[in-house]
PDB file of C-alpha atoms in Angstrom:
ATOM      1  CA  UNK F 244      -0.181  -0.003  -0.045  1.00  0.00           C
ATOM      2  CA  UNK F 245       1.323   3.430  -0.801  1.00  0.00           C
ATOM      3  CA  UNK F 246       0.034   5.425   2.127  1.00  0.00           C
ATOM      4  CA  UNK F 247       0.950   9.178   2.150  1.00  0.00           C
ATOM      5  CA  UNK F 248       1.403   8.978  -1.675  1.00  0.00           C
ATOM      6  CA  UNK F 249      -1.425  11.234  -3.542  1.00  0.00           C
ATOM      7  CA  UNK F 250      -3.204   9.419  -6.384  1.00  0.00           C
ATOM      8  CA  UNK F 251      -4.907  11.335  -9.035  1.00  0.00           C
ATOM      9  CA  UNK F 252      -8.110   9.985 -10.452  1.00  0.00           C
ATOM     10  CA  UNK F 253      -7.182   8.990 -13.902  1.00  0.00           C
ATOM     11  CA  UNK F 254     -10.054   6.677 -14.473  1.00  0.00           C
ATOM     12  CA  UNK F 255     -11.499   6.931 -18.092  1.00  0.00           C
ATOM     13  CA  UNK F 256     -15.181   6.309 -18.600  1.00  0.00           C
ATOM     14  CA  UNK F 257     -16.512   5.311 -21.825  1.00  0.00           C
ATOM     15  CA  UNK F 258     -19.940   4.793 -23.360  1.00  0.00           C
ATOM     16  CA  UNK F 259     -20.526   3.524 -27.103  1.00  0.00           C
ATOM     17  CA  UNK F 260     -23.695   2.486 -29.081  1.00  0.00           C
ATOM     18  CA  UNK F 261     -24.271   1.850 -32.571  1.00  0.00           C
ATOM     19  CA  UNK F 262     -27.398   3.107 -33.967  1.00  0.00           C
ATOM     20  CA  UNK F 263     -29.368   2.971 -37.138  1.00  0.00           C
ATOM     21  CA  UNK F 264     -28.752   5.996 -39.616  1.00  0.00           C
ATOM     22  CA  UNK F 265     -32.196   7.553 -39.365  1.00  0.00           C
ATOM     23  CA  UNK F 266     -33.660  10.256 -37.658  1.00  0.00           C
ATOM     24  CA  UNK F 267     -34.937   7.916 -35.038  1.00  0.00           C
ATOM     25  CA  UNK F 268     -31.344   6.887 -34.495  1.00  0.00           C
ATOM     26  CA  UNK F 269     -30.194  10.432 -34.138  1.00  0.00           C
ATOM     27  CA  UNK F 270     -32.852  11.212 -31.647  1.00  0.00           C
ATOM     28  CA  UNK F 271     -31.996   8.072 -29.655  1.00  0.00           C
ATOM     29  CA  UNK F 272     -28.469   8.891 -29.781  1.00  0.00           C
ATOM     30  CA  UNK F 273     -29.325  12.248 -27.756  1.00  0.00           C
ATOM     31  CA  UNK F 274     -31.367  10.411 -25.365  1.00  0.00           C
ATOM     32  CA  UNK F 275     -28.996   7.558 -24.549  1.00  0.00           C
ATOM     33  CA  UNK F 276     -26.009   9.998 -24.240  1.00  0.00           C
ATOM     34  CA  UNK F 277     -27.749  12.274 -21.712  1.00  0.00           C
ATOM     35  CA  UNK F 278     -28.964   9.394 -19.894  1.00  0.00           C
ATOM     36  CA  UNK F 279     -25.393   8.087 -19.729  1.00  0.00           C
ATOM     37  CA  UNK F 280     -23.885  11.498 -18.463  1.00  0.00           C
ATOM     38  CA  UNK F 281     -26.854  11.828 -15.906  1.00  0.00           C
ATOM     39  CA  UNK F 282     -25.890   8.279 -14.569  1.00  0.00           C
ATOM     40  CA  UNK F 283     -22.071   9.720 -14.217  1.00  0.00           C
ATOM     41  CA  UNK F 284     -23.292  12.836 -12.705  1.00  0.00           C
ATOM     42  CA  UNK F 285     -21.959  15.083 -15.367  1.00  0.00           C
ATOM     43  CA  UNK F 286     -23.324  18.129 -16.869  1.00  0.00           C
ATOM     44  CA  UNK F 287     -25.545  17.402 -19.921  1.00  0.00           C
ATOM     45  CA  UNK F 288     -26.989  20.343 -21.491  1.00  0.00           C
ATOM     46  CA  UNK F 289     -24.157  21.609 -23.712  1.00  0.00           C
ATOM     47  CA  UNK F 290     -23.264  17.942 -24.541  1.00  0.00           C
ATOM     48  CA  UNK F 291     -26.942  17.186 -25.450  1.00  0.00           C
ATOM     49  CA  UNK F 292     -26.764  20.054 -28.080  1.00  0.00           C
ATOM     50  CA  UNK F 293     -23.482  18.755 -29.617  1.00  0.00           C
ATOM     51  CA  UNK F 294     -24.599  15.100 -29.895  1.00  0.00           C
ATOM     52  CA  UNK F 295     -27.788  16.172 -31.392  1.00  0.00           C
ATOM     53  CA  UNK F 296     -26.024  17.969 -34.083  1.00  0.00           C
ATOM     54  CA  UNK F 297     -23.293  15.614 -34.986  1.00  0.00           C
ATOM     55  CA  UNK F 298     -25.903  12.613 -34.781  1.00  0.00           C
ATOM     56  CA  UNK F 299     -28.173  14.531 -37.187  1.00  0.00           C
ATOM     57  CA  UNK F 300     -25.244  15.205 -39.538  1.00  0.00           C
ATOM     58  CA  UNK F 301     -24.216  11.513 -39.354  1.00  0.00           C
ATOM     59  CA  UNK F 302     -27.939  10.744 -40.668  1.00  0.00           C
ATOM     60  CA  UNK F 303     -28.079  13.515 -43.036  1.00  0.00           C
ATOM     61  CA  UNK F 304     -24.710  13.629 -44.577  1.00  0.00           C
ATOM     62  CA  UNK F 305     -23.005  10.227 -43.681  1.00  0.00           C
ATOM     63  CA  UNK F 306     -25.813   7.980 -44.252  1.00  0.00           C
ATOM     64  CA  UNK F 307     -25.217   4.802 -46.533  1.00  0.00           C
ATOM     65  CA  UNK F 308     -27.984   2.477 -46.922  1.00  0.00           C
ATOM     66  CA  UNK F 309     -27.815  -0.452 -44.608  1.00  0.00           C
ATOM     67  CA  UNK F 310     -24.920   1.100 -42.424  1.00  0.00           C
ATOM     68  CA  UNK F 311     -25.217   2.401 -38.856  1.00  0.00           C
ATOM     69  CA  UNK F 312     -23.385   5.229 -37.204  1.00  0.00           C
ATOM     70  CA  UNK F 313     -21.762   4.901 -33.883  1.00  0.00           C
ATOM     71  CA  UNK F 314     -21.616   7.298 -30.991  1.00  0.00           C
ATOM     72  CA  UNK F 315     -18.832   7.159 -28.494  1.00  0.00           C
ATOM     73  CA  UNK F 316     -18.537   9.309 -25.324  1.00  0.00           C
ATOM     74  CA  UNK F 317     -15.182   9.212 -23.560  1.00  0.00           C
ATOM     75  CA  UNK F 318     -14.504  11.188 -20.091  1.00  0.00           C
ATOM     76  CA  UNK F 319     -10.745  11.582 -19.054  1.00  0.00           C
ATOM     77  CA  UNK F 320     -10.266  13.922 -16.374  1.00  0.00           C
ATOM     78  CA  UNK F 321     -12.416  16.923 -16.948  1.00  0.00           C
ATOM     79  CA  UNK F 322     -12.943  16.427 -20.406  1.00  0.00           C
ATOM     80  CA  UNK F 323     -15.871  14.941 -22.430  1.00  0.00           C
ATOM     81  CA  UNK F 324     -15.013  13.688 -25.909  1.00  0.00           C
ATOM     82  CA  UNK F 325     -17.935  12.989 -28.205  1.00  0.00           C
ATOM     83  CA  UNK F 326     -17.240  10.986 -31.439  1.00  0.00           C
ATOM     84  CA  UNK F 327     -19.535   9.997 -34.172  1.00  0.00           C
ATOM     85  CA  UNK F 328     -18.475   7.608 -36.650  1.00  0.00           C
ATOM     86  CA  UNK F 329     -20.418   7.401 -40.106  1.00  0.00           C
ATOM     87  CA  UNK F 330     -19.937   5.391 -43.148  1.00  0.00           C
ATOM     88  CA  UNK F 331     -19.045   8.469 -45.722  1.00  0.00           C
ATOM     89  CA  UNK F 332     -15.526   9.333 -45.514  1.00  0.00           C
ATOM     90  CA  UNK F 333     -15.659  11.006 -48.681  1.00  0.00           C
ATOM     91  CA  UNK F 334     -18.269  13.627 -47.455  1.00  0.00           C
ATOM     92  CA  UNK F 335     -16.268  15.595 -44.870  1.00  0.00           C
ATOM     93  CA  UNK F 336     -17.887  18.351 -43.090  1.00  0.00           C
ATOM     94  CA  UNK F 337     -17.592  21.808 -44.082  1.00  0.00           C
ATOM     95  CA  UNK F 338     -18.333  24.999 -42.417  1.00  0.00           C
ATOM     96  CA  UNK F 339     -20.652  27.539 -43.878  1.00  0.00           C
ATOM     97  CA  UNK F 340     -18.722  30.573 -44.454  1.00  0.00           C
ATOM     98  CA  UNK F 341     -21.346  33.203 -44.421  1.00  0.00           C
ATOM     99  CA  UNK F 342     -24.586  31.595 -42.843  1.00  0.00           C
ATOM    100  CA  UNK F 343     -26.134  35.114 -42.487  1.00  0.00           C
ATOM    101  CA  UNK F 344     -26.390  35.415 -46.066  1.00  0.00           C
ATOM    102  CA  UNK F 345     -28.733  32.406 -46.505  1.00  0.00           C
ATOM    103  CA  UNK F 346     -31.088  33.096 -43.638  1.00  0.00           C
ATOM    104  CA  UNK F 347     -33.735  31.152 -45.304  1.00  0.00           C
ATOM    105  CA  UNK F 348     -31.552  27.954 -45.493  1.00  0.00           C
ATOM    106  CA  UNK F 349     -32.616  25.111 -43.154  1.00  0.00           C
ATOM    107  CA  UNK F 350     -29.180  23.789 -42.795  1.00  0.00           C
ATOM    108  CA  UNK F 351     -25.490  24.733 -42.890  1.00  0.00           C
ATOM    109  CA  UNK F 352     -25.178  26.351 -39.450  1.00  0.00           C
ATOM    110  CA  UNK F 353     -24.733  23.104 -37.121  1.00  0.00           C
ATOM    111  CA  UNK F 354     -21.206  22.998 -37.191  1.00  0.00           C
ATOM    112  CA  UNK F 355     -21.058  26.702 -36.044  1.00  0.00           C
ATOM    113  CA  UNK F 356     -23.131  25.698 -33.213  1.00  0.00           C
ATOM    114  CA  UNK F 357     -20.619  22.705 -32.515  1.00  0.00           C
ATOM    115  CA  UNK F 358     -17.689  25.386 -32.726  1.00  0.00           C
ATOM    116  CA  UNK F 359     -19.323  27.772 -30.367  1.00  0.00           C
ATOM    117  CA  UNK F 360     -20.286  25.221 -27.789  1.00  0.00           C
ATOM    118  CA  UNK F 361     -17.239  23.109 -27.649  1.00  0.00           C
ATOM    119  CA  UNK F 362     -13.708  23.729 -26.821  1.00  0.00           C
ATOM    120  CA  UNK F 363     -12.347  22.048 -29.914  1.00  0.00           C
ATOM    121  CA  UNK F 364     -13.532  19.860 -32.657  1.00  0.00           C
ATOM    122  CA  UNK F 365     -12.442  18.088 -35.752  1.00  0.00           C
ATOM    123  CA  UNK F 366     -12.759  15.241 -38.103  1.00  0.00           C
ATOM    124  CA  UNK F 367     -10.499  12.018 -38.521  1.00  0.00           C
ATOM    125  CA  UNK F 368     -10.611  10.250 -41.762  1.00  0.00           C
ATOM    126  CA  UNK F 369     -10.996   6.324 -41.817  1.00  0.00           C
ATOM    127  CA  UNK F 370     -10.780   3.672 -41.467  1.00  0.00           C
ATOM    128  CA  UNK F 371     -12.348   3.179 -45.042  1.00  0.00           C
ATOM    129  CA  UNK F 372     -14.944   3.799 -45.697  1.00  0.00           C
ATOM    130  CA  UNK F 373     -15.926   5.678 -42.440  1.00  0.00           C
ATOM    131  CA  UNK F 374     -14.927   9.133 -40.777  1.00  0.00           C
ATOM    132  CA  UNK F 375     -14.931  10.213 -37.270  1.00  0.00           C
ATOM    133  CA  UNK F 376     -16.311  13.701 -36.378  1.00  0.00           C
ATOM    134  CA  UNK F 377     -15.333  14.622 -32.696  1.00  0.00           C
ATOM    135  CA  UNK F 378     -15.463  17.269 -30.188  1.00  0.00           C
ATOM    136  CA  UNK F 379     -14.236  17.966 -26.685  1.00  0.00           C
ATOM    137  CA  UNK F 380     -15.881  19.966 -23.803  1.00  0.00           C
ATOM    138  CA  UNK F 381     -14.516  20.961 -20.545  1.00  0.00           C
ATOM    139  CA  UNK F 382     -16.906  19.378 -18.205  1.00  0.00           C
ATOM    140  CA  UNK F 383     -16.911  22.098 -15.460  1.00  0.00           C
ATOM    141  CA  UNK F 384     -16.628  25.370 -17.317  1.00  0.00           C
ATOM    142  CA  UNK F 385     -19.937  27.618 -17.441  1.00  0.00           C
ATOM    143  CA  UNK F 386     -22.359  26.052 -19.651  1.00  0.00           C
ATOM    144  CA  UNK F 387     -24.460  27.969 -22.254  1.00  0.00           C
ATOM    145  CA  UNK F 388     -28.037  28.645 -21.468  1.00  0.00           C
ATOM    146  CA  UNK F 389     -30.619  28.548 -24.410  1.00  0.00           C
ATOM    147  CA  UNK F 390     -30.525  32.441 -24.684  1.00  0.00           C
ATOM    148  CA  UNK F 391     -26.717  32.464 -24.933  1.00  0.00           C
ATOM    149  CA  UNK F 392     -26.738  29.955 -27.994  1.00  0.00           C
ATOM    150  CA  UNK F 393     -25.709  31.416 -31.104  1.00  0.00           C
ATOM    151  CA  UNK F 394     -28.091  32.931 -33.566  1.00  0.00           C
ATOM    152  CA  UNK F 395     -27.951  32.392 -37.224  1.00  0.00           C
ATOM    153  CA  UNK F 396     -25.277  34.807 -38.519  1.00  0.00           C
ATOM    154  CA  UNK F 397     -23.284  34.403 -35.306  1.00  0.00           C
ATOM    155  CA  UNK F 398     -25.060  36.868 -33.165  1.00  0.00           C
ATOM    156  CA  UNK F 399     -25.942  35.748 -29.557  1.00  0.00           C
ATOM    157  CA  UNK F 400     -29.022  36.592 -27.761  1.00  0.00           C
ATOM    158  CA  UNK F 401     -28.993  38.036 -24.197  1.00  0.00           C
TER     159      UNK F 401
END
């Protein structure tokens, strides 16, 4: 026994689920993930927005008939890493450069939201034919409230 030697908590928590690449699968990804975060006693509002967006993107832009997508949550220290793996490596995410110019558009702003809510995010190609879109959130920083979420065009309410 190592009495007197401080031990840091380096436990890593992981949760993974494979879901159908459908709207129902995307909704289920958010519900299952928030329940898992709740069971771990972790904040979930910001993560729920990010998970919903990444799962919706996997269904909309990464869908291949007959192929599922995978959601993985990893907590290490005070960082939550969200990964969504889909079956379309050739369709890499692209940020909308000027979403305010297409105010009537129903899409193109989701990754701006992900960028605003997370500390960092990115894409890892492979293994073929897949890609992984990931995002990391510091768990114990001040969370956004709904009134602080970015508006189309980048302006914030409040």
